[in-house]
Tab-separated table of N, CA and C in Angstrom:
chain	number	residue	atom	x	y	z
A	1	UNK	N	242.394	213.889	108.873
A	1	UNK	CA	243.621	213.362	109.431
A	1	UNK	C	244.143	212.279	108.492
A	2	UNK	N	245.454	212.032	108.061
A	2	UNK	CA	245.958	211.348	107.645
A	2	UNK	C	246.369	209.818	108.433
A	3	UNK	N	246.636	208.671	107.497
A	3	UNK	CA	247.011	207.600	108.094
A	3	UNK	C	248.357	207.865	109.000
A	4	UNK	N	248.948	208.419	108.719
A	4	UNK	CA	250.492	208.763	109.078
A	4	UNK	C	250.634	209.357	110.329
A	5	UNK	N	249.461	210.430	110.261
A	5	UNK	CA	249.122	211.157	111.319
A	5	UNK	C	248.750	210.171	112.325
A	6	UNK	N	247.612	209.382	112.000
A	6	UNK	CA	247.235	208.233	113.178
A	6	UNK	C	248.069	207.662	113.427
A	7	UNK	N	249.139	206.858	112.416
A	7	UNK	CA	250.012	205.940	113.292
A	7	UNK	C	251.103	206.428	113.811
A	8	UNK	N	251.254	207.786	114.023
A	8	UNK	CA	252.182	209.068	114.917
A	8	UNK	C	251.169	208.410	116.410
A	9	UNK	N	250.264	209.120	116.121
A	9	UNK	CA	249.770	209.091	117.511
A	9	UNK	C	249.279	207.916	117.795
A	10	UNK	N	249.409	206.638	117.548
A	10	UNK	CA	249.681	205.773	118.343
A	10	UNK	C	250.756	204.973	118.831
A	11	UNK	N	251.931	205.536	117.940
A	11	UNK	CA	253.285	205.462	118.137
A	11	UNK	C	253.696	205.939	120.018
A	12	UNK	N	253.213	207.704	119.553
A	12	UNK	CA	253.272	208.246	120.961
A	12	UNK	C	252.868	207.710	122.263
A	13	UNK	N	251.443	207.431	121.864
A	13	UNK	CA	250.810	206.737	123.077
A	13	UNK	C	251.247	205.764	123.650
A	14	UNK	N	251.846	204.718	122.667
A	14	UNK	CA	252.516	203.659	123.131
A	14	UNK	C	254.421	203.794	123.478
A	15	UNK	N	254.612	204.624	122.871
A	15	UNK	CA	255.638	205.433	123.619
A	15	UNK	C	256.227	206.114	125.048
A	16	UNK	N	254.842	206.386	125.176
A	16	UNK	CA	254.745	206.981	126.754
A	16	UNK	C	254.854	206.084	127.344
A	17	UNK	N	253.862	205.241	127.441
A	17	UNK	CA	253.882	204.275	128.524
A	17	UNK	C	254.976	203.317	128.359
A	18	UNK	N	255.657	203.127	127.227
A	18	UNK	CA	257.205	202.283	127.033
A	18	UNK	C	258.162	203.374	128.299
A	19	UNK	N	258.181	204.556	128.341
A	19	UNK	CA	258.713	205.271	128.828
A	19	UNK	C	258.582	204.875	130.494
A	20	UNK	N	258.041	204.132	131.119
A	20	UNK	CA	257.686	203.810	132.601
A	20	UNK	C	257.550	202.643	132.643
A	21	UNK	N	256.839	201.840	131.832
A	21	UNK	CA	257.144	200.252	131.645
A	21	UNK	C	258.315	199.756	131.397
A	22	UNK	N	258.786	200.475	129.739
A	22	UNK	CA	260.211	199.647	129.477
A	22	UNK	C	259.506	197.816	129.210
A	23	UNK	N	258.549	197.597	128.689
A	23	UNK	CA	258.461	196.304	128.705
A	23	UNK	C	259.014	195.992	127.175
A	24	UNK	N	259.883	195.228	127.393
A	24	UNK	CA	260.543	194.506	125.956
A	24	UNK	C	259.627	194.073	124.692
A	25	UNK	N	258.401	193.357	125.133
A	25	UNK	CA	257.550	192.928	123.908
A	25	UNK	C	257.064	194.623	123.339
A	26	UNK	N	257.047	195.370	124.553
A	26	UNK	CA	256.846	196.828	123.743
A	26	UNK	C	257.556	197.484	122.850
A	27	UNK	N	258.793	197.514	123.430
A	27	UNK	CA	259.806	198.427	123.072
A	27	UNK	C	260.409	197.662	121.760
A	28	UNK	N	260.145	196.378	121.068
A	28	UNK	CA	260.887	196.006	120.101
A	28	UNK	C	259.188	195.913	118.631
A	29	UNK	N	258.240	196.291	118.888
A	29	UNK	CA	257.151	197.067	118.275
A	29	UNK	C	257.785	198.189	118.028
A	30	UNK	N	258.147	199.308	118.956
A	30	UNK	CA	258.494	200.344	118.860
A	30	UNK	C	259.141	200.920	118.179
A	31	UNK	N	260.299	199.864	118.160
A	31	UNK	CA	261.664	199.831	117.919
A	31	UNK	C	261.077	199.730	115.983
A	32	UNK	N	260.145	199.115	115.587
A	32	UNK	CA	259.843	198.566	114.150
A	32	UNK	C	259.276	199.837	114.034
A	33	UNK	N	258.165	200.445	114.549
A	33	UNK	CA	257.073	200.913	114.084
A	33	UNK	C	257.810	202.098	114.237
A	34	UNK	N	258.824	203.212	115.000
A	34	UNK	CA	259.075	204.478	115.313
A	34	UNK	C	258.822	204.969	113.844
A	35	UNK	N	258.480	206.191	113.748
A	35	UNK	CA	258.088	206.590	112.808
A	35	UNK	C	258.917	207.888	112.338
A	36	UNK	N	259.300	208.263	113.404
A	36	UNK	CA	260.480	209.472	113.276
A	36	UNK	C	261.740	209.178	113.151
A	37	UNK	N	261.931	208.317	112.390
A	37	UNK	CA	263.673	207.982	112.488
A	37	UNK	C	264.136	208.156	110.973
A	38	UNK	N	263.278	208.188	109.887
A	38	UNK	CA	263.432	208.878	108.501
A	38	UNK	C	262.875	210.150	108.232
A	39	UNK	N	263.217	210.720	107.217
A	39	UNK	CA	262.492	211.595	106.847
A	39	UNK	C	261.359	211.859	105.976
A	40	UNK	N	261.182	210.826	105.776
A	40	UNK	CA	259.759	210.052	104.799
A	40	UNK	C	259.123	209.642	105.709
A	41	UNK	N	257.375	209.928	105.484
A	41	UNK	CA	256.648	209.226	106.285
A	41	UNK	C	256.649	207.611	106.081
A	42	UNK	N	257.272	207.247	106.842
A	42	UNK	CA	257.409	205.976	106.797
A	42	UNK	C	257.776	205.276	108.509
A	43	UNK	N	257.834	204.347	108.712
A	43	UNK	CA	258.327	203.697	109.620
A	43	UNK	C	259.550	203.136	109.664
A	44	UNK	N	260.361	202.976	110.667
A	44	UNK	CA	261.582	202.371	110.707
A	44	UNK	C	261.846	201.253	110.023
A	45	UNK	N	261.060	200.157	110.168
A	45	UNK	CA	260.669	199.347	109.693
A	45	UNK	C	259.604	199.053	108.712
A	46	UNK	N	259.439	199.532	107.039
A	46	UNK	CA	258.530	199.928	106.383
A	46	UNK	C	256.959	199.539	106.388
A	47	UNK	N	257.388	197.835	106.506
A	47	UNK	CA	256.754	197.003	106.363
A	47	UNK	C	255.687	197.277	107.596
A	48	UNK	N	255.761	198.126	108.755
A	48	UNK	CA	254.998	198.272	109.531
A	48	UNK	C	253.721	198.772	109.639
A	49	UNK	N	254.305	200.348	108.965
A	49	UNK	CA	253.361	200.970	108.282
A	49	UNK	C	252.714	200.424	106.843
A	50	UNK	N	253.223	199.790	106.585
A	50	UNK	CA	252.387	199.511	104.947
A	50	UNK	C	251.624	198.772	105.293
A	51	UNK	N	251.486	197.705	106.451
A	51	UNK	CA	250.497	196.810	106.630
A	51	UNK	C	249.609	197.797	106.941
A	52	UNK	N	249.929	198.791	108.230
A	52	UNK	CA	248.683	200.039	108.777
A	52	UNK	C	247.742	200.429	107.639
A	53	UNK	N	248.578	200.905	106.793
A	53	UNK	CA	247.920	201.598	105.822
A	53	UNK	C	246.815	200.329	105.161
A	54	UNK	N	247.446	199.332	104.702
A	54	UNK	CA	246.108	198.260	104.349
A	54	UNK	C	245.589	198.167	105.286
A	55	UNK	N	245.667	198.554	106.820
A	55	UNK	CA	245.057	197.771	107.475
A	55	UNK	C	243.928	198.720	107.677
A	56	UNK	N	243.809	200.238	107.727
A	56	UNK	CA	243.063	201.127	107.849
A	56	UNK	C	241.719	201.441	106.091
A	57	UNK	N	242.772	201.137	105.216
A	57	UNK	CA	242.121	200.982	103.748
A	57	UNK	C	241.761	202.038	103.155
A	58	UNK	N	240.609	202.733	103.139
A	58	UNK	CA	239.940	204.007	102.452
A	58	UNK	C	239.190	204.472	103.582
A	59	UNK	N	239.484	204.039	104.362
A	59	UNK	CA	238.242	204.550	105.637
A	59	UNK	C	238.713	206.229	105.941
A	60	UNK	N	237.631	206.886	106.102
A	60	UNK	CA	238.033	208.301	106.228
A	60	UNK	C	238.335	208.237	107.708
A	61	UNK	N	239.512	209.386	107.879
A	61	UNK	CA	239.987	209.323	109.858
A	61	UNK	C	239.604	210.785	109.837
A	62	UNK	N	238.806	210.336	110.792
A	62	UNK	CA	238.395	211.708	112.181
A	62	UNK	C	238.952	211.946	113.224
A	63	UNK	N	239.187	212.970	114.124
A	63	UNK	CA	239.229	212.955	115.110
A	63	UNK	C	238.117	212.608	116.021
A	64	UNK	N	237.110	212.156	115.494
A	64	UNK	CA	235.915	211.356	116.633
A	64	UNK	C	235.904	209.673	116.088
A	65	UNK	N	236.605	209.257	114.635
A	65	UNK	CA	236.944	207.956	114.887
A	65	UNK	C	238.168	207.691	115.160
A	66	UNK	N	238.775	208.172	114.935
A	66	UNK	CA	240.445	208.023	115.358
A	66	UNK	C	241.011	206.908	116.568
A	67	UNK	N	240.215	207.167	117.717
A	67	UNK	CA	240.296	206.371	118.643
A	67	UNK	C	239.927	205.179	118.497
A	68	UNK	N	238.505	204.634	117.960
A	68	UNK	CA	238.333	203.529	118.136
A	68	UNK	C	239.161	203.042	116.575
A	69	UNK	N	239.537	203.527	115.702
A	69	UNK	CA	240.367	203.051	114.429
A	69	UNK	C	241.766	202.271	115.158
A	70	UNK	N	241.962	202.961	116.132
A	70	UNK	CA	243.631	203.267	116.589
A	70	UNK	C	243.121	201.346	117.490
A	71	UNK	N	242.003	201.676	118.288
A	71	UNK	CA	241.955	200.672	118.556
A	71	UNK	C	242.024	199.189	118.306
A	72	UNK	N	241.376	199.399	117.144
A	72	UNK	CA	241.332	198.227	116.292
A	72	UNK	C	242.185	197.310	115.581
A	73	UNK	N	242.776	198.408	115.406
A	73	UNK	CA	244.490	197.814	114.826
A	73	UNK	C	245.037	197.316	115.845
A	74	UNK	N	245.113	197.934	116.592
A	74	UNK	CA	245.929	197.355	117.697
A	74	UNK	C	245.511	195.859	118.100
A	75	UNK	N	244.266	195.636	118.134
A	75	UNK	CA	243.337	194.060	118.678
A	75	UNK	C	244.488	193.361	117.324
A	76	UNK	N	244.297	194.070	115.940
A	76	UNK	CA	244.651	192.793	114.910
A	76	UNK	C	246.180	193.035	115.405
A	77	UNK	N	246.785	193.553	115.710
A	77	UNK	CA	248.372	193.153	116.066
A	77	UNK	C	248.547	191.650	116.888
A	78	UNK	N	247.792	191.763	117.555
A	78	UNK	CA	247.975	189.992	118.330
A	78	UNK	C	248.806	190.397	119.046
A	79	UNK	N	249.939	191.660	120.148
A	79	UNK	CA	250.776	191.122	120.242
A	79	UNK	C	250.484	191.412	121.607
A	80	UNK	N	249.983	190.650	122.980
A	80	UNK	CA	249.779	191.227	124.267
A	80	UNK	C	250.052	192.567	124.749
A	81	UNK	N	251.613	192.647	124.934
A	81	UNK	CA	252.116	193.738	125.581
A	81	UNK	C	251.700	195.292	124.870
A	82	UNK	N	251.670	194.969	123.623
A	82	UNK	CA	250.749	196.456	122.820
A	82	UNK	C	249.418	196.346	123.259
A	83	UNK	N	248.721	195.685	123.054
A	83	UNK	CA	247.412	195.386	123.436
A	83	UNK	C	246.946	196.265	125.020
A	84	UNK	N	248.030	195.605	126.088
A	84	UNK	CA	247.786	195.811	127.422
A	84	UNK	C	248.252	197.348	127.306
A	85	UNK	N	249.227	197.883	126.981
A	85	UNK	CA	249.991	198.921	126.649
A	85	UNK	C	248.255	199.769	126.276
A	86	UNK	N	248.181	200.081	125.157
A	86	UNK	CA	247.177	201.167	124.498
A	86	UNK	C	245.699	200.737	125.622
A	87	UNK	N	245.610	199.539	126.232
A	87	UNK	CA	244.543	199.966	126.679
A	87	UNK	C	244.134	200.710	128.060
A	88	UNK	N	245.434	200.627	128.352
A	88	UNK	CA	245.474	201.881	129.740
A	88	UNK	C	245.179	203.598	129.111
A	89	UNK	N	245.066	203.683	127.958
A	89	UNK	CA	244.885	204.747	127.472
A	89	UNK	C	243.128	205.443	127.642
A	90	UNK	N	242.999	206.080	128.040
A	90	UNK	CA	241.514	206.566	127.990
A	90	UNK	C	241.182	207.504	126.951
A	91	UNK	N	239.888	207.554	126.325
A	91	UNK	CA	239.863	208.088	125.089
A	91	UNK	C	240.011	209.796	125.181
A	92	UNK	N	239.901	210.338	126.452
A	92	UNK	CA	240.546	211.954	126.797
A	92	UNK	C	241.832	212.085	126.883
A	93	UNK	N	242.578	211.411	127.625
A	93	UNK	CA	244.229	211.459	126.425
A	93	UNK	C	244.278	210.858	124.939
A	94	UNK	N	243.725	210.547	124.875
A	94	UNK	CA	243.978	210.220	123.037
A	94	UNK	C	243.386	211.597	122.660
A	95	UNK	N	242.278	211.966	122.933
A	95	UNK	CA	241.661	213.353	122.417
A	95	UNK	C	242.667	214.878	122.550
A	96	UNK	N	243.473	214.514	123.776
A	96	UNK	CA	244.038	215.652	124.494
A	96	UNK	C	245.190	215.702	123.570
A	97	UNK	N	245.898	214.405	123.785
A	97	UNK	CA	247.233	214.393	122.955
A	97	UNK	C	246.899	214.750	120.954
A	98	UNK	N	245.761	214.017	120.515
A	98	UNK	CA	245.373	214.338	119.493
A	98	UNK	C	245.309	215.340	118.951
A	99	UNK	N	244.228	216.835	119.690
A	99	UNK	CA	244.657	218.073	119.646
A	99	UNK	C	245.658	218.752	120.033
A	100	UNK	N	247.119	218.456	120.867
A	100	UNK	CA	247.913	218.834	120.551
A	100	UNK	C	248.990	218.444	119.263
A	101	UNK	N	248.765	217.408	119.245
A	101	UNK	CA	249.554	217.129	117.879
A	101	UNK	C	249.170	217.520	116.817
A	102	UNK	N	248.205	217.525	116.753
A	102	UNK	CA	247.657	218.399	114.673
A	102	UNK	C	247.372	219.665	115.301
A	103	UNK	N	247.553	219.843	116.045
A	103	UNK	CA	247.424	221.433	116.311
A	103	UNK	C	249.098	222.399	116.365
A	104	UNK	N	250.182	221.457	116.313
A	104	UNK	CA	251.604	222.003	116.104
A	104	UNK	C	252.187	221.433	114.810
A	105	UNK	N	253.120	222.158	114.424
A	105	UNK	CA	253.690	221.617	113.330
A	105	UNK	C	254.418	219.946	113.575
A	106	UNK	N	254.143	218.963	112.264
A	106	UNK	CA	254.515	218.165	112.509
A	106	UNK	C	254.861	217.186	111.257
A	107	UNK	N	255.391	216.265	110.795
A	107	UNK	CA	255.317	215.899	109.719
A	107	UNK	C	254.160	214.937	109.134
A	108	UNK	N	253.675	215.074	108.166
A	108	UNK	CA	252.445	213.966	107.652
A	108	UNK	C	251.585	214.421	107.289
């Protein structure tokens, strides 16, 4: 799995639940980090992803580390409402949503 790929799917995840929350400290993360709004893997806000990418480094991504990777980043974000956001997530939707996403066409 690619970095790009991971920070898709934690885009999503935290997407969803923006989708029923709507909480502002979320939605303006979101708003930086969306990742589908170019056509380059990149983020809306570049600078978002480029930190990800240092922030992940050479570490190889699995789909059996993926989750706790995804996690981790998220702790160094500092920013509550992401924090509270991804941790309503259980690691069988991250798995579920995971295999559907690299399992359809997608960019990254």
């Amino acid at each position: 799995m690619s970095k790009y790929e991971l920070f898709c799917l934690i885009f999503m995840a935290l997407d969803a639940d923006w989708d029923e929350s709507h909480n502002v400290e979320l939605g303006r993360y979101l708003s930086d980090a969306n990742p589908f709004l170019f056509a380059e893997n990149v983020s809306a806000v570049q600078d978002v992803f480029i930190k990800f990418s240092s922030f992940v480094g050479d570490r190889e991504i699995t789909k059996a580390n993926s989750f706790s990777i995804a996690e981790e980043y998220i702790d160094s974000l500092n920013i509550p409402a992401v924090s509270e956001s991804f941790s309503t997530l259980e690691s069988k939707q991250w798995n579920d949503a995971l295999e559907e996403y690299l399992g359809s066409e997608h960019k990254g």
